[in-house]
């Protein structure tokens, strides 16, 4: 029994959320999904380890949850949107996670994004049919 | 007969909603992004739709990974926004149109799009933020809305070609609805961005602009790309742009381009607003 190969497997630095990733991380993602409910967030905060046990989140997955290791969770197959439900209220934004993946600061990550917009207005002017203020 | 007046695309990222909630739309970072919505808002005021259909993806509010419908249609009288885990105050609920939804579901299934029908459907930022960007915030929303969710979260996700065909089937479904109703379709999400992995933070402005140009005038162009090819260029979350094709497919081939606005970066993404109007619609 092997997981099927995909054309997207060799995109560098990219973990496409497919069955191969979603299957082993199902319990972890279910725990993260539960944080939509405020009562669940409170229950988790009172006893994180017991909450993991309740969701059958064990071993390295449980350790990552208990240590707020969001990067570790993503590497183990947490879905980014589900991870954000836990990380964002704890002060880790999606941009913080992106920066951590690259080993740079969030400020550097944000600057790299801003650099993508350099020359944009000129580019749009040249194309002619775009709104430009 | 229901009539499709046109379509609008919009980013739906959470940061857009936060900027509106925190009155930051004229802040230097946000000003150009939001100002570019001006002509789209003016067109909407003139178009005066009786109803909008919002094509978006759920990000883990209504659907968990236990059941992931490829295409899901709201078939209820009311749709509620809710806490997505961040403790934000939900927006006012959205009024739907159940008889129209069920007509669309029936027509789509007759046309071999076996859509998932939802009598309860919570709508998340993907649905809410484009409406907030285009209508502003309201205690009672000025227009009823029907959610049409596309899975872009857990692969396999549908191809761009399939989304375009769904749009064409949606157009036929609306044309065959007996009641007079003016409809505008929102295609949301995108454009290029990637949130996870060492490649997080990519934005491909050239690809985004080409997508905007081609989706407006020659949407078949994008169907040459597999989802792997789109993700290679536009990032894993950039795949959301395929949802624009549902809107585009529902419109006439010769729909007129009213407005094109592109901005990057906004949060982690390239963001595009495209307003298309059907011939003889106004």
JSON list of N, CA and C in Angstrom, two decimals, chain B residues 216-252:
[
{"chain": "B", "resi": 216, "resn": "UNK", "atom": "N", "xyz": [-11.16, 37.54, -18.03]},
{"chain": "B", "resi": 216, "resn": "UNK", "atom": "CA", "xyz": [-12.13, 38.53, -18.53]},
{"chain": "B", "resi": 216, "resn": "UNK", "atom": "C", "xyz": [-12.55, 38.21, -19.97]},
{"chain": "B", "resi": 217, "resn": "UNK", "atom": "N", "xyz": [-11.58, 37.87, -20.82]},
{"chain": "B", "resi": 217, "resn": "UNK", "atom": "CA", "xyz": [-11.88, 37.83, -22.26]},
{"chain": "B", "resi": 217, "resn": "UNK", "atom": "C", "xyz": [-11.76, 36.46, -22.90]},
{"chain": "B", "resi": 218, "resn": "UNK", "atom": "N", "xyz": [-11.01, 35.55, -22.28]},
{"chain": "B", "resi": 218, "resn": "UNK", "atom": "CA", "xyz": [-10.75, 34.24, -22.90]},
{"chain": "B", "resi": 218, "resn": "UNK", "atom": "C", "xyz": [-10.54, 33.19, -21.81]},
{"chain": "B", "resi": 219, "resn": "UNK", "atom": "N", "xyz": [-11.60, 32.94, -21.02]},
{"chain": "B", "resi": 219, "resn": "UNK", "atom": "CA", "xyz": [-11.41, 32.10, -19.83]},
{"chain": "B", "resi": 219, "resn": "UNK", "atom": "C", "xyz": [-10.95, 30.67, -20.13]},
{"chain": "B", "resi": 220, "resn": "UNK", "atom": "N", "xyz": [-11.18, 30.18, -21.35]},
{"chain": "B", "resi": 220, "resn": "UNK", "atom": "CA", "xyz": [-10.71, 28.83, -21.69]},
{"chain": "B", "resi": 220, "resn": "UNK", "atom": "C", "xyz": [-9.19, 28.72, -21.53]},
{"chain": "B", "resi": 221, "resn": "UNK", "atom": "N", "xyz": [-8.50, 29.85, -21.67]},
{"chain": "B", "resi": 221, "resn": "UNK", "atom": "CA", "xyz": [-7.03, 29.89, -21.56]},
{"chain": "B", "resi": 221, "resn": "UNK", "atom": "C", "xyz": [-6.54, 29.18, -20.31]},
{"chain": "B", "resi": 222, "resn": "UNK", "atom": "N", "xyz": [-7.23, 29.41, -19.19]},
{"chain": "B", "resi": 222, "resn": "UNK", "atom": "CA", "xyz": [-6.72, 28.87, -17.91]},
{"chain": "B", "resi": 222, "resn": "UNK", "atom": "C", "xyz": [-6.93, 27.35, -17.82]},
{"chain": "B", "resi": 223, "resn": "UNK", "atom": "N", "xyz": [-7.83, 26.83, -18.65]},
{"chain": "B", "resi": 223, "resn": "UNK", "atom": "CA", "xyz": [-8.10, 25.38, -18.56]},
{"chain": "B", "resi": 223, "resn": "UNK", "atom": "C", "xyz": [-6.95, 24.55, -19.13]},
{"chain": "B", "resi": 224, "resn": "UNK", "atom": "N", "xyz": [-5.97, 25.19, -19.77]},
{"chain": "B", "resi": 224, "resn": "UNK", "atom": "CA", "xyz": [-4.79, 24.45, -20.23]},
{"chain": "B", "resi": 224, "resn": "UNK", "atom": "C", "xyz": [-3.91, 24.01, -19.05]},
{"chain": "B", "resi": 225, "resn": "UNK", "atom": "N", "xyz": [-4.11, 24.65, -17.88]},
{"chain": "B", "resi": 225, "resn": "UNK", "atom": "CA", "xyz": [-3.25, 24.36, -16.74]},
{"chain": "B", "resi": 225, "resn": "UNK", "atom": "C", "xyz": [-3.88, 23.32, -15.82]},
{"chain": "B", "resi": 226, "resn": "UNK", "atom": "N", "xyz": [-3.06, 22.37, -15.37]},
{"chain": "B", "resi": 226, "resn": "UNK", "atom": "CA", "xyz": [-3.49, 21.46, -14.31]},
{"chain": "B", "resi": 226, "resn": "UNK", "atom": "C", "xyz": [-3.42, 22.22, -12.99]},
{"chain": "B", "resi": 227, "resn": "UNK", "atom": "N", "xyz": [-4.04, 21.66, -11.96]},
{"chain": "B", "resi": 227, "resn": "UNK", "atom": "CA", "xyz": [-3.95, 22.30, -10.65]},
{"chain": "B", "resi": 227, "resn": "UNK", "atom": "C", "xyz": [-2.50, 22.35, -10.16]},
{"chain": "B", "resi": 228, "resn": "UNK", "atom": "N", "xyz": [-1.72, 21.32, -10.50]},
{"chain": "B", "resi": 228, "resn": "UNK", "atom": "CA", "xyz": [-0.30, 21.32, -10.10]},
{"chain": "B", "resi": 228, "resn": "UNK", "atom": "C", "xyz": [0.42, 22.49, -10.76]},
{"chain": "B", "resi": 229, "resn": "UNK", "atom": "N", "xyz": [0.10, 22.74, -12.03]},
{"chain": "B", "resi": 229, "resn": "UNK", "atom": "CA", "xyz": [0.76, 23.86, -12.73]},
{"chain": "B", "resi": 229, "resn": "UNK", "atom": "C", "xyz": [0.33, 25.21, -12.15]},
{"chain": "B", "resi": 230, "resn": "UNK", "atom": "N", "xyz": [-0.95, 25.34, -11.81]},
{"chain": "B", "resi": 230, "resn": "UNK", "atom": "CA", "xyz": [-1.42, 26.59, -11.21]},
{"chain": "B", "resi": 230, "resn": "UNK", "atom": "C", "xyz": [-0.73, 26.81, -9.87]},
{"chain": "B", "resi": 231, "resn": "UNK", "atom": "N", "xyz": [-0.63, 25.74, -9.06]},
{"chain": "B", "resi": 231, "resn": "UNK", "atom": "CA", "xyz": [0.01, 25.90, -7.74]},
{"chain": "B", "resi": 231, "resn": "UNK", "atom": "C", "xyz": [1.51, 26.20, -7.87]},
{"chain": "B", "resi": 232, "resn": "UNK", "atom": "N", "xyz": [2.13, 25.65, -8.90]},
{"chain": "B", "resi": 232, "resn": "UNK", "atom": "CA", "xyz": [3.55, 25.92, -9.12]},
{"chain": "B", "resi": 232, "resn": "UNK", "atom": "C", "xyz": [3.77, 27.41, -9.39]},
{"chain": "B", "resi": 233, "resn": "UNK", "atom": "N", "xyz": [2.87, 28.02, -10.15]},
{"chain": "B", "resi": 233, "resn": "UNK", "atom": "CA", "xyz": [2.99, 29.45, -10.45]},
{"chain": "B", "resi": 233, "resn": "UNK", "atom": "C", "xyz": [2.43, 30.31, -9.32]},
{"chain": "B", "resi": 234, "resn": "UNK", "atom": "N", "xyz": [1.23, 29.98, -8.88]},
{"chain": "B", "resi": 234, "resn": "UNK", "atom": "CA", "xyz": [0.46, 30.91, -8.03]},
{"chain": "B", "resi": 234, "resn": "UNK", "atom": "C", "xyz": [0.46, 30.54, -6.56]},
{"chain": "B", "resi": 235, "resn": "UNK", "atom": "N", "xyz": [1.10, 29.40, -6.20]},
{"chain": "B", "resi": 235, "resn": "UNK", "atom": "CA", "xyz": [1.12, 29.00, -4.80]},
{"chain": "B", "resi": 235, "resn": "UNK", "atom": "C", "xyz": [-0.04, 28.07, -4.46]},
{"chain": "B", "resi": 236, "resn": "UNK", "atom": "N", "xyz": [0.11, 27.35, -3.35]},
{"chain": "B", "resi": 236, "resn": "UNK", "atom": "CA", "xyz": [-0.91, 26.37, -2.98]},
{"chain": "B", "resi": 236, "resn": "UNK", "atom": "C", "xyz": [-2.27, 27.03, -2.73]},
{"chain": "B", "resi": 237, "resn": "UNK", "atom": "N", "xyz": [-2.25, 28.19, -2.08]},
{"chain": "B", "resi": 237, "resn": "UNK", "atom": "CA", "xyz": [-3.53, 28.85, -1.81]},
{"chain": "B", "resi": 237, "resn": "UNK", "atom": "C", "xyz": [-3.99, 29.68, -3.02]},
{"chain": "B", "resi": 238, "resn": "UNK", "atom": "N", "xyz": [-3.06, 29.94, -3.92]},
{"chain": "B", "resi": 238, "resn": "UNK", "atom": "CA", "xyz": [-3.41, 30.63, -5.18]},
{"chain": "B", "resi": 238, "resn": "UNK", "atom": "C", "xyz": [-4.37, 29.82, -6.04]},
{"chain": "B", "resi": 239, "resn": "UNK", "atom": "N", "xyz": [-4.51, 28.54, -5.73]},
{"chain": "B", "resi": 239, "resn": "UNK", "atom": "CA", "xyz": [-5.46, 27.69, -6.47]},
{"chain": "B", "resi": 239, "resn": "UNK", "atom": "C", "xyz": [-6.88, 28.24, -6.35]},
{"chain": "B", "resi": 240, "resn": "UNK", "atom": "N", "xyz": [-7.12, 29.06, -5.31]},
{"chain": "B", "resi": 240, "resn": "UNK", "atom": "CA", "xyz": [-8.46, 29.64, -5.12]},
{"chain": "B", "resi": 240, "resn": "UNK", "atom": "C", "xyz": [-8.97, 30.39, -6.34]},
{"chain": "B", "resi": 241, "resn": "UNK", "atom": "N", "xyz": [-8.05, 30.88, -7.16]},
{"chain": "B", "resi": 241, "resn": "UNK", "atom": "CA", "xyz": [-8.47, 31.68, -8.32]},
{"chain": "B", "resi": 241, "resn": "UNK", "atom": "C", "xyz": [-9.38, 30.87, -9.26]},
{"chain": "B", "resi": 242, "resn": "UNK", "atom": "N", "xyz": [-9.31, 29.55, -9.18]},
{"chain": "B", "resi": 242, "resn": "UNK", "atom": "CA", "xyz": [-10.22, 28.73, -10.04]},
{"chain": "B", "resi": 242, "resn": "UNK", "atom": "C", "xyz": [-11.69, 29.04, -9.75]},
{"chain": "B", "resi": 243, "resn": "UNK", "atom": "N", "xyz": [-11.97, 29.58, -8.56]},
{"chain": "B", "resi": 243, "resn": "UNK", "atom": "CA", "xyz": [-13.37, 29.88, -8.23]},
{"chain": "B", "resi": 243, "resn": "UNK", "atom": "C", "xyz": [-13.91, 31.04, -9.05]},
{"chain": "B", "resi": 244, "resn": "UNK", "atom": "N", "xyz": [-13.00, 31.88, -9.56]},
{"chain": "B", "resi": 244, "resn": "UNK", "atom": "CA", "xyz": [-13.44, 32.97, -10.44]},
{"chain": "B", "resi": 244, "resn": "UNK", "atom": "C", "xyz": [-14.08, 32.40, -11.70]},
{"chain": "B", "resi": 245, "resn": "UNK", "atom": "N", "xyz": [-13.64, 31.19, -12.08]},
{"chain": "B", "resi": 245, "resn": "UNK", "atom": "CA", "xyz": [-14.13, 30.59, -13.31]},
{"chain": "B", "resi": 245, "resn": "UNK", "atom": "C", "xyz": [-15.61, 30.21, -13.21]},
{"chain": "B", "resi": 246, "resn": "UNK", "atom": "N", "xyz": [-16.07, 29.93, -11.99]},
{"chain": "B", "resi": 246, "resn": "UNK", "atom": "CA", "xyz": [-17.49, 29.62, -11.81]},
{"chain": "B", "resi": 246, "resn": "UNK", "atom": "C", "xyz": [-18.31, 30.86, -12.16]},
{"chain": "B", "resi": 247, "resn": "UNK", "atom": "N", "xyz": [-17.88, 32.00, -11.63]},
{"chain": "B", "resi": 247, "resn": "UNK", "atom": "CA", "xyz": [-18.54, 33.28, -11.98]},
{"chain": "B", "resi": 247, "resn": "UNK", "atom": "C", "xyz": [-18.47, 33.51, -13.49]},
{"chain": "B", "resi": 248, "resn": "UNK", "atom": "N", "xyz": [-17.25, 33.35, -14.03]},
{"chain": "B", "resi": 248, "resn": "UNK", "atom": "CA", "xyz": [-17.05, 33.68, -15.45]},
{"chain": "B", "resi": 248, "resn": "UNK", "atom": "C", "xyz": [-17.91, 32.81, -16.36]},
{"chain": "B", "resi": 249, "resn": "UNK", "atom": "N", "xyz": [-18.00, 31.51, -16.01]},
{"chain": "B", "resi": 249, "resn": "UNK", "atom": "CA", "xyz": [-18.76, 30.58, -16.84]},
{"chain": "B", "resi": 249, "resn": "UNK", "atom": "C", "xyz": [-20.25, 30.90, -16.87]},
{"chain": "B", "resi": 250, "resn": "UNK", "atom": "N", "xyz": [-20.73, 31.52, -15.79]},
{"chain": "B", "resi": 250, "resn": "UNK", "atom": "CA", "xyz": [-22.16, 31.84, -15.73]},
{"chain": "B", "resi": 250, "resn": "UNK", "atom": "C", "xyz": [-22.52, 33.04, -16.60]},
{"chain": "B", "resi": 251, "resn": "UNK", "atom": "N", "xyz": [-21.51, 33.82, -16.98]},
{"chain": "B", "resi": 251, "resn": "UNK", "atom": "CA", "xyz": [-21.75, 35.03, -17.78]},
{"chain": "B", "resi": 251, "resn": "UNK", "atom": "C", "xyz": [-21.62, 34.73, -19.27]},
{"chain": "B", "resi": 252, "resn": "UNK", "atom": "N", "xyz": [-22.11, 35.66, -20.08]},
{"chain": "B", "resi": 252, "resn": "UNK", "atom": "CA", "xyz": [-21.99, 35.51, -21.54]},
{"chain": "B", "resi": 252, "resn": "UNK", "atom": "C", "xyz": [-20.52, 35.56, -21.95]}
]
